[in-house]
Amino acid sequence: MGTLSGFAKRIELTLDSDKIDAALSGFPVPIHITASCFFDELDAGGENGSYDNRKKIAVTLSDGTTQCYVEIDYWGDYYESAWLHVLAPSVSNTVDPKLYLYYGASASDNDSYVGDTDDAVVYNIYDSYFKAVWHMSQVGTSKVTLDSTSNANDLTQNQNGGGEGE
């Protein structure tokens, strides 16, 4: 197995094939990283880290070098966690698929494969079968929930407040 250069560390991510009903292709795999695993090591925020380090990552297939496209849905020190969506070309339901997450604060931003919801690189994750993809973690002060597909079906929150019966 090869190793992707330019990153200080990597961790193996194993998908549980027992939780996959059938073989999948072109599937966006959600990955939740928390403080209880290794979120602090990502230099993600707080006193010694930075939100700006969120694109200093890469996710590869089991060969260790073939990169997957990654969408950053949420990255924050407040909850000490991150939510990523990774395009896996194929996911087995009989063998536990493996991916590798590379990271390091001294790495260059991986803009070719990693992006925020409004970055064009994310459009590579969702094919034409997806008419819209919304991540509710974006709902907040911006009053807009962005569509992760190239269709730009963004949602705007009700500006009148809403409530029961409205």
PDB file of C-alpha atoms in Angstrom:
ATOM      1  CA  MET A   1       0.000   0.000   0.000  1.00  0.00           C
ATOM      2  CA  GLY A   2       1.193   3.474  -0.846  1.00  0.00           C
ATOM      3  CA  THR A   3       1.289   6.598   1.262  1.00  0.00           C
ATOM      4  CA  LEU A   4       0.091  10.056   0.306  1.00  0.00           C
ATOM      5  CA  SER A   5       2.898  12.580   0.716  1.00  0.00           C
ATOM      6  CA  GLY A   6       2.605  16.000   2.326  1.00  0.00           C
ATOM      7  CA  PHE A   7       0.654  14.955   5.427  1.00  0.00           C
ATOM      8  CA  ALA A   8       2.058  14.349   8.914  1.00  0.00           C
ATOM      9  CA  LYS A   9      -0.419  11.673   9.992  1.00  0.00           C
ATOM     10  CA  ARG A  10      -3.039   9.260   8.763  1.00  0.00           C
ATOM     11  CA  ILE A  11      -5.713   7.147  10.376  1.00  0.00           C
ATOM     12  CA  GLU A  12      -7.521   4.128   8.981  1.00  0.00           C
ATOM     13  CA  LEU A  13     -11.300   4.393   8.746  1.00  0.00           C
ATOM     14  CA  THR A  14     -13.172   1.089   8.499  1.00  0.00           C
ATOM     15  CA  LEU A  15     -16.768   0.970   7.315  1.00  0.00           C
ATOM     16  CA  ASP A  16     -18.865  -1.791   8.861  1.00  0.00           C
ATOM     17  CA  SER A  17     -20.118  -3.933   5.961  1.00  0.00           C
ATOM     18  CA  ASP A  18     -22.718  -5.533   8.267  1.00  0.00           C
ATOM     19  CA  LYS A  19     -24.548  -2.182   8.209  1.00  0.00           C
ATOM     20  CA  ILE A  20     -24.634  -2.024   4.399  1.00  0.00           C
ATOM     21  CA  ASP A  21     -27.567  -3.833   2.764  1.00  0.00           C
ATOM     22  CA  ALA A  22     -26.172  -4.042  -0.770  1.00  0.00           C
ATOM     23  CA  ALA A  23     -23.041  -3.113  -2.696  1.00  0.00           C
ATOM     24  CA  LEU A  24     -23.072   0.591  -3.530  1.00  0.00           C
ATOM     25  CA  SER A  25     -21.311   2.678  -6.140  1.00  0.00           C
ATOM     26  CA  GLY A  26     -20.710   6.429  -6.140  1.00  0.00           C
ATOM     27  CA  PHE A  27     -21.952   6.657  -2.570  1.00  0.00           C
ATOM     28  CA  PRO A  28     -21.363   9.717  -0.327  1.00  0.00           C
ATOM     29  CA  VAL A  29     -20.169   8.228   2.974  1.00  0.00           C
ATOM     30  CA  PRO A  30     -20.760  10.423   6.047  1.00  0.00           C
ATOM     31  CA  ILE A  31     -17.836  10.508   8.469  1.00  0.00           C
ATOM     32  CA  HIS A  32     -18.217  11.960  11.952  1.00  0.00           C
ATOM     33  CA  ILE A  33     -14.991  12.807  13.750  1.00  0.00           C
ATOM     34  CA  THR A  34     -15.170  13.605  17.448  1.00  0.00           C
ATOM     35  CA  ALA A  35     -12.859  14.495  20.301  1.00  0.00           C
ATOM     36  CA  SER A  36     -13.217  10.937  21.600  1.00  0.00           C
ATOM     37  CA  CYS A  37     -11.416   9.619  18.523  1.00  0.00           C
ATOM     38  CA  PHE A  38      -8.862  12.171  17.357  1.00  0.00           C
ATOM     39  CA  PHE A  39     -10.502  15.502  16.533  1.00  0.00           C
ATOM     40  CA  ASP A  40      -8.031  17.433  18.700  1.00  0.00           C
ATOM     41  CA  GLU A  41      -5.156  16.049  16.623  1.00  0.00           C
ATOM     42  CA  LEU A  42      -6.580  17.716  13.506  1.00  0.00           C
ATOM     43  CA  ASP A  43      -5.634  21.148  14.868  1.00  0.00           C
ATOM     44  CA  ALA A  44      -9.237  22.057  14.294  1.00  0.00           C
ATOM     45  CA  GLY A  45      -9.709  24.974  16.594  1.00  0.00           C
ATOM     46  CA  GLY A  46      -9.245  26.308  20.049  1.00  0.00           C
ATOM     47  CA  GLU A  47      -6.112  27.740  21.570  1.00  0.00           C
ATOM     48  CA  ASN A  48      -3.575  25.860  19.451  1.00  0.00           C
ATOM     49  CA  GLY A  49      -5.557  25.090  16.328  1.00  0.00           C
ATOM     50  CA  SER A  50      -7.438  26.790  13.565  1.00  0.00           C
ATOM     51  CA  TYR A  51     -10.625  26.451  11.548  1.00  0.00           C
ATOM     52  CA  ASP A  52      -8.349  27.311   8.619  1.00  0.00           C
ATOM     53  CA  ASN A  53      -6.757  23.847   8.921  1.00  0.00           C
ATOM     54  CA  ARG A  54      -9.963  22.100   7.804  1.00  0.00           C
ATOM     55  CA  LYS A  55      -8.745  21.700   4.208  1.00  0.00           C
ATOM     56  CA  LYS A  56      -5.377  20.302   5.279  1.00  0.00           C
ATOM     57  CA  ILE A  57      -6.794  16.797   4.975  1.00  0.00           C
ATOM     58  CA  ALA A  58      -7.200  14.070   2.374  1.00  0.00           C
ATOM     59  CA  VAL A  59      -9.224  10.871   2.258  1.00  0.00           C
ATOM     60  CA  THR A  60      -7.976   7.989   0.131  1.00  0.00           C
ATOM     61  CA  LEU A  61      -9.162   4.573  -0.899  1.00  0.00           C
ATOM     62  CA  SER A  62      -7.618   1.493   0.700  1.00  0.00           C
ATOM     63  CA  ASP A  63      -4.579   1.787  -1.610  1.00  0.00           C
ATOM     64  CA  GLY A  64      -3.504   4.809   0.446  1.00  0.00           C
ATOM     65  CA  THR A  65      -2.981   7.138  -2.537  1.00  0.00           C
ATOM     66  CA  THR A  66      -6.175   7.420  -4.637  1.00  0.00           C
ATOM     67  CA  GLN A  67      -7.947  10.475  -3.263  1.00  0.00           C
ATOM     68  CA  CYS A  68     -11.682  10.784  -2.766  1.00  0.00           C
ATOM     69  CA  TYR A  69     -13.680  14.000  -2.969  1.00  0.00           C
ATOM     70  CA  VAL A  70     -14.609  15.365   0.462  1.00  0.00           C
ATOM     71  CA  GLU A  71     -17.295  17.841   1.514  1.00  0.00           C
ATOM     72  CA  ILE A  72     -16.882  19.597   4.845  1.00  0.00           C
ATOM     73  CA  ASP A  73     -20.394  19.819   6.248  1.00  0.00           C
ATOM     74  CA  TYR A  74     -19.349  20.959   9.740  1.00  0.00           C
ATOM     75  CA  TRP A  75     -15.940  21.655  11.280  1.00  0.00           C
ATOM     76  CA  GLY A  76     -15.791  23.229  14.659  1.00  0.00           C
ATOM     77  CA  ASP A  77     -14.113  23.355  17.996  1.00  0.00           C
ATOM     78  CA  TYR A  78     -17.328  24.254  19.810  1.00  0.00           C
ATOM     79  CA  TYR A  79     -18.616  20.673  19.611  1.00  0.00           C
ATOM     80  CA  GLU A  80     -15.099  19.286  19.057  1.00  0.00           C
ATOM     81  CA  SER A  81     -16.234  17.460  15.969  1.00  0.00           C
ATOM     82  CA  ALA A  82     -16.420  17.452  12.215  1.00  0.00           C
ATOM     83  CA  TRP A  83     -18.873  16.022   9.694  1.00  0.00           C
ATOM     84  CA  LEU A  84     -17.442  15.070   6.312  1.00  0.00           C
ATOM     85  CA  HIS A  85     -19.098  13.481   3.281  1.00  0.00           C
ATOM     86  CA  VAL A  86     -16.698  11.391   1.211  1.00  0.00           C
ATOM     87  CA  LEU A  87     -17.407  10.070  -2.279  1.00  0.00           C
ATOM     88  CA  ALA A  88     -16.595   6.373  -2.199  1.00  0.00           C
ATOM     89  CA  PRO A  89     -16.486   4.909  -5.725  1.00  0.00           C
ATOM     90  CA  SER A  90     -17.703   1.580  -4.322  1.00  0.00           C
ATOM     91  CA  VAL A  91     -18.778   0.300  -0.927  1.00  0.00           C
ATOM     92  CA  SER A  92     -18.943  -3.427  -0.234  1.00  0.00           C
ATOM     93  CA  ASN A  93     -21.587  -5.142   1.838  1.00  0.00           C
ATOM     94  CA  THR A  94     -19.463  -8.296   2.272  1.00  0.00           C
ATOM     95  CA  VAL A  95     -15.987  -6.960   3.142  1.00  0.00           C
ATOM     96  CA  ASP A  96     -15.346  -4.028   5.485  1.00  0.00           C
ATOM     97  CA  PRO A  97     -14.247  -1.185   3.164  1.00  0.00           C
ATOM     98  CA  LYS A  98     -11.268   0.860   4.362  1.00  0.00           C
ATOM     99  CA  LEU A  99     -10.460   4.503   3.764  1.00  0.00           C
ATOM    100  CA  TYR A 100      -7.554   6.565   5.061  1.00  0.00           C
ATOM    101  CA  LEU A 101      -7.816  10.079   6.461  1.00  0.00           C
ATOM    102  CA  TYR A 102      -4.574  12.040   6.129  1.00  0.00           C
ATOM    103  CA  TYR A 103      -4.048  15.272   8.059  1.00  0.00           C
ATOM    104  CA  GLY A 104      -1.459  17.723   9.258  1.00  0.00           C
ATOM    105  CA  ALA A 105      -1.398  21.420  10.101  1.00  0.00           C
ATOM    106  CA  SER A 106       1.706  21.943   7.951  1.00  0.00           C
ATOM    107  CA  ALA A 107       0.074  20.426   4.834  1.00  0.00           C
ATOM    108  CA  SER A 108      -1.125  22.626   1.993  1.00  0.00           C
ATOM    109  CA  ASP A 109      -4.855  23.176   1.556  1.00  0.00           C
ATOM    110  CA  ASN A 110      -6.237  20.310  -0.533  1.00  0.00           C
ATOM    111  CA  ASP A 111      -8.558  22.446  -2.676  1.00  0.00           C
ATOM    112  CA  SER A 112      -8.521  19.880  -5.506  1.00  0.00           C
ATOM    113  CA  TYR A 113     -10.370  17.260  -3.436  1.00  0.00           C
ATOM    114  CA  VAL A 114     -11.680  18.943  -0.270  1.00  0.00           C
ATOM    115  CA  GLY A 115     -14.226  21.735  -0.074  1.00  0.00           C
ATOM    116  CA  ASP A 116     -16.916  23.470   1.895  1.00  0.00           C
ATOM    117  CA  THR A 117     -20.518  23.080   0.740  1.00  0.00           C
ATOM    118  CA  ASP A 118     -20.319  26.158  -1.494  1.00  0.00           C
ATOM    119  CA  ASP A 119     -17.036  25.109  -3.191  1.00  0.00           C
ATOM    120  CA  ALA A 120     -17.316  23.740  -6.744  1.00  0.00           C
ATOM    121  CA  VAL A 121     -15.126  20.704  -5.916  1.00  0.00           C
ATOM    122  CA  VAL A 122     -18.027  19.364  -3.824  1.00  0.00           C
ATOM    123  CA  TYR A 123     -20.157  19.016  -6.965  1.00  0.00           C
ATOM    124  CA  ASN A 124     -18.031  15.953  -7.812  1.00  0.00           C
ATOM    125  CA  ILE A 125     -19.592  14.062  -4.893  1.00  0.00           C
ATOM    126  CA  TYR A 126     -23.229  14.228  -5.974  1.00  0.00           C
ATOM    127  CA  ASP A 127     -24.151  12.994  -9.446  1.00  0.00           C
ATOM    128  CA  SER A 128     -27.211  13.929 -11.517  1.00  0.00           C
ATOM    129  CA  TYR A 129     -29.456  11.587  -9.522  1.00  0.00           C
ATOM    130  CA  PHE A 130     -29.209  14.012  -6.621  1.00  0.00           C
ATOM    131  CA  LYS A 131     -31.596  16.913  -7.202  1.00  0.00           C
ATOM    132  CA  ALA A 132     -30.567  18.609  -3.939  1.00  0.00           C
ATOM    133  CA  VAL A 133     -28.557  17.805  -0.825  1.00  0.00           C
ATOM    134  CA  TRP A 134     -29.017  19.940   2.276  1.00  0.00           C
ATOM    135  CA  HIS A 135     -27.118  19.576   5.530  1.00  0.00           C
ATOM    136  CA  MET A 136     -29.152  21.002   8.376  1.00  0.00           C
ATOM    137  CA  SER A 137     -26.026  21.923  10.335  1.00  0.00           C
ATOM    138  CA  GLN A 138     -25.921  25.079   8.207  1.00  0.00           C
ATOM    139  CA  VAL A 139     -29.244  26.364   9.498  1.00  0.00           C
ATOM    140  CA  GLY A 140     -28.521  29.342  11.692  1.00  0.00           C
ATOM    141  CA  THR A 141     -27.786  33.024  11.491  1.00  0.00           C
ATOM    142  CA  SER A 142     -27.129  32.990   7.728  1.00  0.00           C
ATOM    143  CA  LYS A 143     -30.805  32.156   7.077  1.00  0.00           C
ATOM    144  CA  VAL A 144     -29.693  30.031   4.076  1.00  0.00           C
ATOM    145  CA  THR A 145     -29.098  26.300   3.794  1.00  0.00           C
ATOM    146  CA  LEU A 146     -26.883  25.632   0.784  1.00  0.00           C
ATOM    147  CA  ASP A 147     -27.492  22.857  -1.730  1.00  0.00           C
ATOM    148  CA  SER A 148     -24.366  20.705  -2.108  1.00  0.00           C
ATOM    149  CA  THR A 149     -25.183  19.804  -5.717  1.00  0.00           C
ATOM    150  CA  SER A 150     -24.502  21.910  -8.789  1.00  0.00           C
ATOM    151  CA  ASN A 151     -28.277  22.538  -9.030  1.00  0.00           C
ATOM    152  CA  ALA A 152     -28.073  25.417  -6.505  1.00  0.00           C
ATOM    153  CA  ASN A 153     -31.420  24.564  -4.872  1.00  0.00           C
ATOM    154  CA  ASP A 154     -30.572  26.573  -1.761  1.00  0.00           C
ATOM    155  CA  LEU A 155     -33.163  26.978   0.997  1.00  0.00           C
ATOM    156  CA  THR A 156     -34.038  30.254   2.677  1.00  0.00           C
ATOM    157  CA  GLN A 157     -35.435  30.160   6.186  1.00  0.00           C
ATOM    158  CA  ASN A 158     -38.792  31.750   6.876  1.00  0.00           C
ATOM    159  CA  GLN A 159     -37.952  35.338   7.755  1.00  0.00           C
ATOM    160  CA  ASN A 160     -41.285  35.844   9.555  1.00  0.00           C
ATOM    161  CA  GLY A 161     -40.374  33.536  12.408  1.00  0.00           C
ATOM    162  CA  GLY A 162     -43.050  30.922  11.922  1.00  0.00           C
ATOM    163  CA  GLY A 163     -44.487  28.916  14.713  1.00  0.00           C
ATOM    164  CA  GLU A 164     -47.295  26.589  15.539  1.00  0.00           C
ATOM    165  CA  GLY A 165     -50.230  27.038  13.202  1.00  0.00           C
ATOM    166  CA  GLU A 166     -48.339  29.142  10.662  1.00  0.00           C
TER     167      GLU A 166
END
